[in-house]
mmCIF file of C-alpha atoms and ligand atoms in Angstrom:
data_model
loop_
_atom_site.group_PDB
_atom_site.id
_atom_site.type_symbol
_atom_site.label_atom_id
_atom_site.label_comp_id
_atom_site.label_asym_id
_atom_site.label_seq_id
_atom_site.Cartn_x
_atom_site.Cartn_y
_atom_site.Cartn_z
ATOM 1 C CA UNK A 166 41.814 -31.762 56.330
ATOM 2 C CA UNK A 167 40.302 -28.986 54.425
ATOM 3 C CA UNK A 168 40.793 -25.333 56.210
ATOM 4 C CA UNK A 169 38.013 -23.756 58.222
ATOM 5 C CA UNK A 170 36.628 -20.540 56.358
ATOM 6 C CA UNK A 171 37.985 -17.499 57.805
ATOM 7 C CA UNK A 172 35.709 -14.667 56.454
ATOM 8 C CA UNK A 173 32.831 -14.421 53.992
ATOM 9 C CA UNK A 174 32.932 -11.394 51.686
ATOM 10 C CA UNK A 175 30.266 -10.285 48.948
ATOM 11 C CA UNK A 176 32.439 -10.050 45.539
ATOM 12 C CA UNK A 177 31.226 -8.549 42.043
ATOM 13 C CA UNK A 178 32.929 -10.581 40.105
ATOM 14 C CA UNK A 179 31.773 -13.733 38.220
ATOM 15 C CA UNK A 180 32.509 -17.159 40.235
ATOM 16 C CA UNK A 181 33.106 -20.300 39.025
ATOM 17 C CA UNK A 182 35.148 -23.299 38.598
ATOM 18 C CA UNK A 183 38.715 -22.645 37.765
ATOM 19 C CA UNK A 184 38.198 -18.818 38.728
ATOM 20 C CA UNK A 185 40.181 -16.174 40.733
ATOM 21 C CA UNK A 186 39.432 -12.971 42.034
ATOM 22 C CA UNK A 187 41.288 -10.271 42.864
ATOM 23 C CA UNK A 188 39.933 -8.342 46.116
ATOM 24 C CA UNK A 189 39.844 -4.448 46.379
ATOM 25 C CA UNK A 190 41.813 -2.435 48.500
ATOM 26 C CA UNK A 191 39.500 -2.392 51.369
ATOM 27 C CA UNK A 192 38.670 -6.248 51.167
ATOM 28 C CA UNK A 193 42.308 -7.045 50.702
ATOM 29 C CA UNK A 194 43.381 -5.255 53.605
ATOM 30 C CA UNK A 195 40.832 -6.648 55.885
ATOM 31 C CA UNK A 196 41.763 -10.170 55.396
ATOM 32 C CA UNK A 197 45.253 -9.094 55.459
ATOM 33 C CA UNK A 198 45.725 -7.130 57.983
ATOM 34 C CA UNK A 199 42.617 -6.972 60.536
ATOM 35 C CA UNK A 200 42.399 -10.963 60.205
ATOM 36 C CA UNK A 201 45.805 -11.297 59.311
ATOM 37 C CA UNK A 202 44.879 -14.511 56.715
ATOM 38 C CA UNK A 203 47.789 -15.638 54.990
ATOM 39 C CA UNK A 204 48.378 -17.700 51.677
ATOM 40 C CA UNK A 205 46.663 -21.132 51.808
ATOM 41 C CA UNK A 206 44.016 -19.459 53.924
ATOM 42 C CA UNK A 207 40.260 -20.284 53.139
ATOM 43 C CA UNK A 208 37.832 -17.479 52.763
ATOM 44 C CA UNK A 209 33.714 -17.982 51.232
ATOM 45 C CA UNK A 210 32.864 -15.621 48.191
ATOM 46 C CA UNK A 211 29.114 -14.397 46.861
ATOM 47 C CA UNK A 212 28.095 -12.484 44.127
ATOM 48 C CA UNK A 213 24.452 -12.433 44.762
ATOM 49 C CA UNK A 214 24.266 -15.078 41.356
ATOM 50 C CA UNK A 215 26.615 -17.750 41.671
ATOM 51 C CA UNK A 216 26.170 -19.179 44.771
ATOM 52 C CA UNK A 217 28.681 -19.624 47.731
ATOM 53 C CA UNK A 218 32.133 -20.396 46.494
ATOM 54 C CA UNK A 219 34.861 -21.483 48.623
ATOM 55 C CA UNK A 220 38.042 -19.843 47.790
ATOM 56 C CA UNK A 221 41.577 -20.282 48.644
ATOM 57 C CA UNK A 222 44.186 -17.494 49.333
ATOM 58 C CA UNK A 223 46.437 -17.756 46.376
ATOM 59 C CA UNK A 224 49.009 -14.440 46.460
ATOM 60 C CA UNK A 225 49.276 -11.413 48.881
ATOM 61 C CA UNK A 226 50.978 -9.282 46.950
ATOM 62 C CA UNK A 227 51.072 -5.349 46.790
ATOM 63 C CA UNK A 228 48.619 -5.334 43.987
ATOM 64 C CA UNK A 229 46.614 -7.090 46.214
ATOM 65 C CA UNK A 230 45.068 -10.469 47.531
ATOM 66 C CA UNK A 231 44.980 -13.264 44.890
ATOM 67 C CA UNK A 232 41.990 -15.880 45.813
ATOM 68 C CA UNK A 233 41.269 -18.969 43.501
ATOM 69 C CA UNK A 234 37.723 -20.780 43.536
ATOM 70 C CA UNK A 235 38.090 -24.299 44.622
ATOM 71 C CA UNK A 236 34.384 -25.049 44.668
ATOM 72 C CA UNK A 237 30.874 -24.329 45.001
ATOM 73 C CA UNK A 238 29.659 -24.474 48.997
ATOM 74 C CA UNK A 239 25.664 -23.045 48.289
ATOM 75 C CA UNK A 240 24.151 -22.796 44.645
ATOM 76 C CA UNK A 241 22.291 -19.036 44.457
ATOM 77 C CA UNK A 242 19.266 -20.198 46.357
ATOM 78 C CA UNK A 243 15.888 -18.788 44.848
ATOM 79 C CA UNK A 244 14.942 -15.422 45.976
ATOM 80 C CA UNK A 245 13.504 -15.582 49.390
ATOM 81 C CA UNK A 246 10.078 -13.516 49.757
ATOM 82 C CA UNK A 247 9.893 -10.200 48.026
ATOM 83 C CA UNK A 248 9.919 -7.737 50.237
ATOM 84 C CA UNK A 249 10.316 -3.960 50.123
ATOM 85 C CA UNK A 250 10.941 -1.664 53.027
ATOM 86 C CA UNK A 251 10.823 1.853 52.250
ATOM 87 C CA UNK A 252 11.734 4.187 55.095
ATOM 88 C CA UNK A 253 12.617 7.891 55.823
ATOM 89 C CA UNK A 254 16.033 8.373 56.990
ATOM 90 C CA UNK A 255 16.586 9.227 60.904
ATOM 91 C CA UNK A 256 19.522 9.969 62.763
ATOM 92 C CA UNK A 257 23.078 8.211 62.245
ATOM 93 C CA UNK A 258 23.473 5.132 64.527
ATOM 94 C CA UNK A 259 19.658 4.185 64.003
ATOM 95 C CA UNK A 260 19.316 4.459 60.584
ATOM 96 C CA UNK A 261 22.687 1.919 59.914
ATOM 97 C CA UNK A 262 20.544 -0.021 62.456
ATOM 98 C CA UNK A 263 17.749 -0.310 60.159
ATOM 99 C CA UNK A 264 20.272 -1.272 57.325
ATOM 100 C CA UNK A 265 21.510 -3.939 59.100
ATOM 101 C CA UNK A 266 18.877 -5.599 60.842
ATOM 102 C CA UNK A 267 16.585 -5.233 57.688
ATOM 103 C CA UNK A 268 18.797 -7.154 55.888
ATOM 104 C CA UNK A 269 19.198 -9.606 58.426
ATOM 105 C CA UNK A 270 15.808 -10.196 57.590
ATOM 106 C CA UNK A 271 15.744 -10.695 54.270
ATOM 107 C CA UNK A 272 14.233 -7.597 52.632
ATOM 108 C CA UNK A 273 15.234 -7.608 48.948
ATOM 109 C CA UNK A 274 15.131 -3.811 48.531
ATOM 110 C CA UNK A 275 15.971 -0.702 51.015
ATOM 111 C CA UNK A 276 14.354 2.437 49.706
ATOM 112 C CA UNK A 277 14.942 5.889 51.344
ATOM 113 C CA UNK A 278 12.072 8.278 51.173
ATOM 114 C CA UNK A 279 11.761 11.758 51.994
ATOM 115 C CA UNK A 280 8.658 12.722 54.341
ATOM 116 C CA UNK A 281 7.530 16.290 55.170
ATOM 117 C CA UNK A 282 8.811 15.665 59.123
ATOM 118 C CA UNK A 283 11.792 14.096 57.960
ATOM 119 C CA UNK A 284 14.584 15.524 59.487
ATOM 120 C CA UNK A 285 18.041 14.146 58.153
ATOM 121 C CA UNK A 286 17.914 15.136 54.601
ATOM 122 C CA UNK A 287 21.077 14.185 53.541
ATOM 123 C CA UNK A 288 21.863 10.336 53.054
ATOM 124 C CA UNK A 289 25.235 8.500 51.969
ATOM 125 C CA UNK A 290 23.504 5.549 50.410
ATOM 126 C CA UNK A 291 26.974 4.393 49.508
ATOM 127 C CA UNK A 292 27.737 4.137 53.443
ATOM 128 C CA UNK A 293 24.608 2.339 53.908
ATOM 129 C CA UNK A 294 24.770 0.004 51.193
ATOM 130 C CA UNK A 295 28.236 -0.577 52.648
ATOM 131 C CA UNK A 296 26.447 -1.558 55.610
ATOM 132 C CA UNK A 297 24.005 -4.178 53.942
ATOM 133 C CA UNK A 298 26.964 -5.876 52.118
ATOM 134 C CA UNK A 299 28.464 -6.053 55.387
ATOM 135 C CA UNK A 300 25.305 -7.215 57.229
ATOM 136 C CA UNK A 301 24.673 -9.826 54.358
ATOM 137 C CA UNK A 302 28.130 -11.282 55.106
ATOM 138 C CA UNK A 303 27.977 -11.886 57.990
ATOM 139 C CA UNK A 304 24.216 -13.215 58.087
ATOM 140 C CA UNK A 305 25.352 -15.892 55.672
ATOM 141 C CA UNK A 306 22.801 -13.968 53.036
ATOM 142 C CA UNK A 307 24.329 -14.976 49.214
ATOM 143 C CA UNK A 308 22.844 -11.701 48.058
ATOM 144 C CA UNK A 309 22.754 -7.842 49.541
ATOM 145 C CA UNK A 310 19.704 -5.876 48.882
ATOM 146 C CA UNK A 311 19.843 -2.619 46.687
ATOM 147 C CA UNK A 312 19.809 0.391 48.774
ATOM 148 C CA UNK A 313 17.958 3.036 46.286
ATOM 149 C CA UNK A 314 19.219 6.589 46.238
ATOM 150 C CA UNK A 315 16.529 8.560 48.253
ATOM 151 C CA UNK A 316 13.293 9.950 46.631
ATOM 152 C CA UNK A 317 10.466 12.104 48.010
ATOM 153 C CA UNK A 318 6.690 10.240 49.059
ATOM 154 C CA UNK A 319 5.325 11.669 45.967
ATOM 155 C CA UNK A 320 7.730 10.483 43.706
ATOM 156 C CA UNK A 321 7.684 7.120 45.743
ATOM 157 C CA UNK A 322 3.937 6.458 45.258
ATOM 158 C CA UNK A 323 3.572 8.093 41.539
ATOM 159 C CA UNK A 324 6.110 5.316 40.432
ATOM 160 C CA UNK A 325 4.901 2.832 42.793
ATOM 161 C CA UNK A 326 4.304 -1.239 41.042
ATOM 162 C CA UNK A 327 1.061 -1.922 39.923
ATOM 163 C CA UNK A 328 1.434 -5.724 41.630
ATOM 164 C CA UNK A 329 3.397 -4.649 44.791
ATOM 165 C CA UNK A 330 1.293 -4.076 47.967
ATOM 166 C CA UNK A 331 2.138 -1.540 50.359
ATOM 167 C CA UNK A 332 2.100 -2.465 53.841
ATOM 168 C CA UNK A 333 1.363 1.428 55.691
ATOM 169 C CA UNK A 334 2.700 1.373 59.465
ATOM 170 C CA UNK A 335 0.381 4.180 61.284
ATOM 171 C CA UNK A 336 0.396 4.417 64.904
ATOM 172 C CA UNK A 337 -2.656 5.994 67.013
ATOM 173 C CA UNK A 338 -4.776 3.964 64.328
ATOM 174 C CA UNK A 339 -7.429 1.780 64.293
ATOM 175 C CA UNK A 340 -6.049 -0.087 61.062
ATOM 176 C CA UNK A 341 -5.624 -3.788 61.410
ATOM 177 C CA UNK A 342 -3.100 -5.375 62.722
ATOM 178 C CA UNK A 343 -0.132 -6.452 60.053
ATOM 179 C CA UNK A 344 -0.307 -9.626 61.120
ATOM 180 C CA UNK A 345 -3.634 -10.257 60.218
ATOM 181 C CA UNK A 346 -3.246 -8.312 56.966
ATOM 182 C CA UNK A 347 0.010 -9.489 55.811
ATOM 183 C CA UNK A 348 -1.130 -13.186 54.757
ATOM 184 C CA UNK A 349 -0.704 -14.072 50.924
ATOM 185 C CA UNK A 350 1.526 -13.958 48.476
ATOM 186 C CA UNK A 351 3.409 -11.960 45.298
ATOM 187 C CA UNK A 352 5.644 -8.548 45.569
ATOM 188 C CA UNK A 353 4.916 -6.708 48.781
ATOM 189 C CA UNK A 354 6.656 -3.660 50.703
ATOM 190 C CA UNK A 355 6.454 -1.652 54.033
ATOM 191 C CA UNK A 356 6.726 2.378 54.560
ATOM 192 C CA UNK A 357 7.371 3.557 58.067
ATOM 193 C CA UNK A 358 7.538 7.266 58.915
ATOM 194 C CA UNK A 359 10.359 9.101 60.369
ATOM 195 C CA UNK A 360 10.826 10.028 63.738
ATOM 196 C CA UNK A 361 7.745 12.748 63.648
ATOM 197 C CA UNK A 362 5.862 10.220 61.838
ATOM 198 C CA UNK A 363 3.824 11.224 58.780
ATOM 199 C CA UNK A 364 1.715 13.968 58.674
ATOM 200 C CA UNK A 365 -2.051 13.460 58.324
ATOM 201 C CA UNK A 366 -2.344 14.640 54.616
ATOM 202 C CA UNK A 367 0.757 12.223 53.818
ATOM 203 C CA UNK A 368 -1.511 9.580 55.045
ATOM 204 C CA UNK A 369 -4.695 10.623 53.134
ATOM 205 C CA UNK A 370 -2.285 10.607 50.215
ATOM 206 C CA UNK A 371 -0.970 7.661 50.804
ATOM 207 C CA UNK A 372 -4.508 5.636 51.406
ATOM 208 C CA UNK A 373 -5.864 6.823 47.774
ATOM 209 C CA UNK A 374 -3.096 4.080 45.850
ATOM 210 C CA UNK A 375 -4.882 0.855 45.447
ATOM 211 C CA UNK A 376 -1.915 -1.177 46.467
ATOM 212 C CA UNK A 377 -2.235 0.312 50.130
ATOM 213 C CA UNK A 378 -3.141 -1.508 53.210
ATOM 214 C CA UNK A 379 -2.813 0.816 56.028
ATOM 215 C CA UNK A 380 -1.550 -1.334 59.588
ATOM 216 C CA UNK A 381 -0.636 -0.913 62.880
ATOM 217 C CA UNK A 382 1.869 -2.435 65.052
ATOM 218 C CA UNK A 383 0.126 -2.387 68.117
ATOM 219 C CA UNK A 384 -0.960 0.219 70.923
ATOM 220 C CA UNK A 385 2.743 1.728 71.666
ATOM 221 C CA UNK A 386 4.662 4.093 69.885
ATOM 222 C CA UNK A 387 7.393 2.335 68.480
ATOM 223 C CA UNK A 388 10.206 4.489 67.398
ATOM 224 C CA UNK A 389 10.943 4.230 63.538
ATOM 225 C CA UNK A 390 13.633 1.761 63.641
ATOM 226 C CA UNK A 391 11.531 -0.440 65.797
ATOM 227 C CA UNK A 392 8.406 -0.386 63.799
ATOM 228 C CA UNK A 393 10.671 -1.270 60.590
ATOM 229 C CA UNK A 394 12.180 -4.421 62.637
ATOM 230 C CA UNK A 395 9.016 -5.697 63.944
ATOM 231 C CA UNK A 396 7.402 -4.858 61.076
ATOM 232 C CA UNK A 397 10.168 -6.809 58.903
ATOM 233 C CA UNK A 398 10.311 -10.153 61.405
ATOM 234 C CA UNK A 399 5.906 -10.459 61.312
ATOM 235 C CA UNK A 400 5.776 -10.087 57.339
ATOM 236 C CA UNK A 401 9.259 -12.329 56.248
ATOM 237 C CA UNK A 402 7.366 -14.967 58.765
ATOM 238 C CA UNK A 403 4.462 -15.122 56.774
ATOM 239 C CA UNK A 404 4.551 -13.883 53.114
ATOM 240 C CA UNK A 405 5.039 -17.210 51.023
ATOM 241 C CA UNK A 406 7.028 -15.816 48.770
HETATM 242 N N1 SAH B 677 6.323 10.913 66.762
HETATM 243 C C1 SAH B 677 5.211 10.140 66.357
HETATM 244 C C2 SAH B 677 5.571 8.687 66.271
HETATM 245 C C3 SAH B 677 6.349 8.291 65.068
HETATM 246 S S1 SAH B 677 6.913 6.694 65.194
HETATM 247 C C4 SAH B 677 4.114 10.301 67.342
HETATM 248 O O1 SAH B 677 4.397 10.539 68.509
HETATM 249 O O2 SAH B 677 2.970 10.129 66.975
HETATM 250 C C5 SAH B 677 7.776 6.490 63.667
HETATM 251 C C6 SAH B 677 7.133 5.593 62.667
HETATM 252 O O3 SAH B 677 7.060 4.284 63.188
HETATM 253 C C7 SAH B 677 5.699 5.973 62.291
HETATM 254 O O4 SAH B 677 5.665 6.888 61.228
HETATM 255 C C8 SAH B 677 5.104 4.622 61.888
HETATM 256 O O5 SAH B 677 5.389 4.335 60.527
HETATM 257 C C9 SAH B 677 5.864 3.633 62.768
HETATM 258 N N2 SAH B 677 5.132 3.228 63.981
HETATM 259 C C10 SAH B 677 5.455 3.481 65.258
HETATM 260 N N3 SAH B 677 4.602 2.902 66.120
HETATM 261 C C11 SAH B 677 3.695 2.238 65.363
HETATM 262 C C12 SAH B 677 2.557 1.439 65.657
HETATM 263 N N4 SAH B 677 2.168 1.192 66.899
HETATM 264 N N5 SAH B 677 1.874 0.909 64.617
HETATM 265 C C13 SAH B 677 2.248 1.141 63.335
HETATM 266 N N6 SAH B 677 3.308 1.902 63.001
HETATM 267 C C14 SAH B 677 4.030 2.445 63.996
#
């Protein structure tokens, strides 16, 4: 009978038949010592291009944990729908929340963006992305979205695609709903405020790029990380791709 898989862990290296990989510290001591796998042991690898791999534990030695590929469980499946969200960053706890969930929901891309009424000004991308890795593991994702090092709303809209469209959450609005805009297809992204939400001019400023579609999530006031995970579930349900 072939072993259950005990763990699924997001890998850089290149996977394929005949393969091993070596696991960093952190990885190695996780399955060592917080699962407390031993040799023979069957753990699922991704890379984000290879597909799922199953992959046997070979050695647990002090250099490390020794796993060798036995063979493909998932091919890389094609991209799901393109989305962006682009968010200010709020207060630890809620913030990792939007991480996670977010990637739960298949955005391709977390980009951190620096309002005027943004309070937290300093982000550790590398613990977030941390968090997405970990979130993609465990939602059975086979890739982990890029958190982008933060940039300010100017910078964010002067470099903005040409062929992405930017879905604009704005409460106290009378902009459509983003259900009804969200329909279509090709590259798309959201922007949701910080806790203050945006200021008026940011908005004005914001409207002016072609690629904008100002939308509201309804009558309440959701807080940020709210609006982001509604936001996320209505447009992953029905962008095509
Ligand atoms: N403090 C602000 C609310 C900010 S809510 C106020 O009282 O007016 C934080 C962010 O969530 C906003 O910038 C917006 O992007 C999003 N948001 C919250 N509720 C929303 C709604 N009903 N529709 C669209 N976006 C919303």
């Amino acid at each position: 009978m072939i072993d259950a898989i005990k763990a699924r862990l997001y890998v850089t290296d290149a996977l394929g038949a005949g393969g091993s990989v070596m696991l960093a510290d952190d990885q190695a001591h996780y399955l060592r010592h917080v699962l407390r796998l031993e040799a023979g042991q069957a753990v699922a690898l991704f890379n984000g291009r290879d597909g799922e791999w199953r992959a046997v534990i070979a050695e647990t030695g002090k250099k490390g944990v020794r796993l060798d590929l036995a063979a493909q469980l998932r091919p890389q499946p094609a991209a799901a729908a393109d989305i962006w969200l682009c968010f200010a960053p709020i207060k630890q706890g809620r913030i990792e929340m939007i991480v996670e969930k977010a990637t739960e929901l298949g955005t391709a891309r977390l980009l951190l963006v620096i309002t005027r009424r943004t309070q937290m000004q300093k982000v550790n991308v590398e613990r977030l992305a941390a968090h997405a890795r970990e979130a993609a593991e465990q939602c059975e994702r086979l890739d982990v979205p890029e958190v982008a090092q933060a940039v300010t709303l100017e910078k964010l809209l002067q470099d903005w695609p040409q062929d992405r469209r930017l879905f604009v959450c704005a409460e106290r609005s009378d902009a459509p709903s983003l259900l009804a805009a969200a329909r279509g297809d090709g590259p798309c992204a959201l922007l949701v405020g910080p806790e203050g939400g945006f200021a008026p001019e940011e908005l004005q400023q914001i409207a002016i790029l072609p690629q904008v579609v100002t939308v509201s999530l309804g009558p309440r006031i959701l807080r940020a990380e709210t609006a982001a995970i509604a936001a996320l579930a209505i447009l992953q349900s029905v962008r095509l791709n």
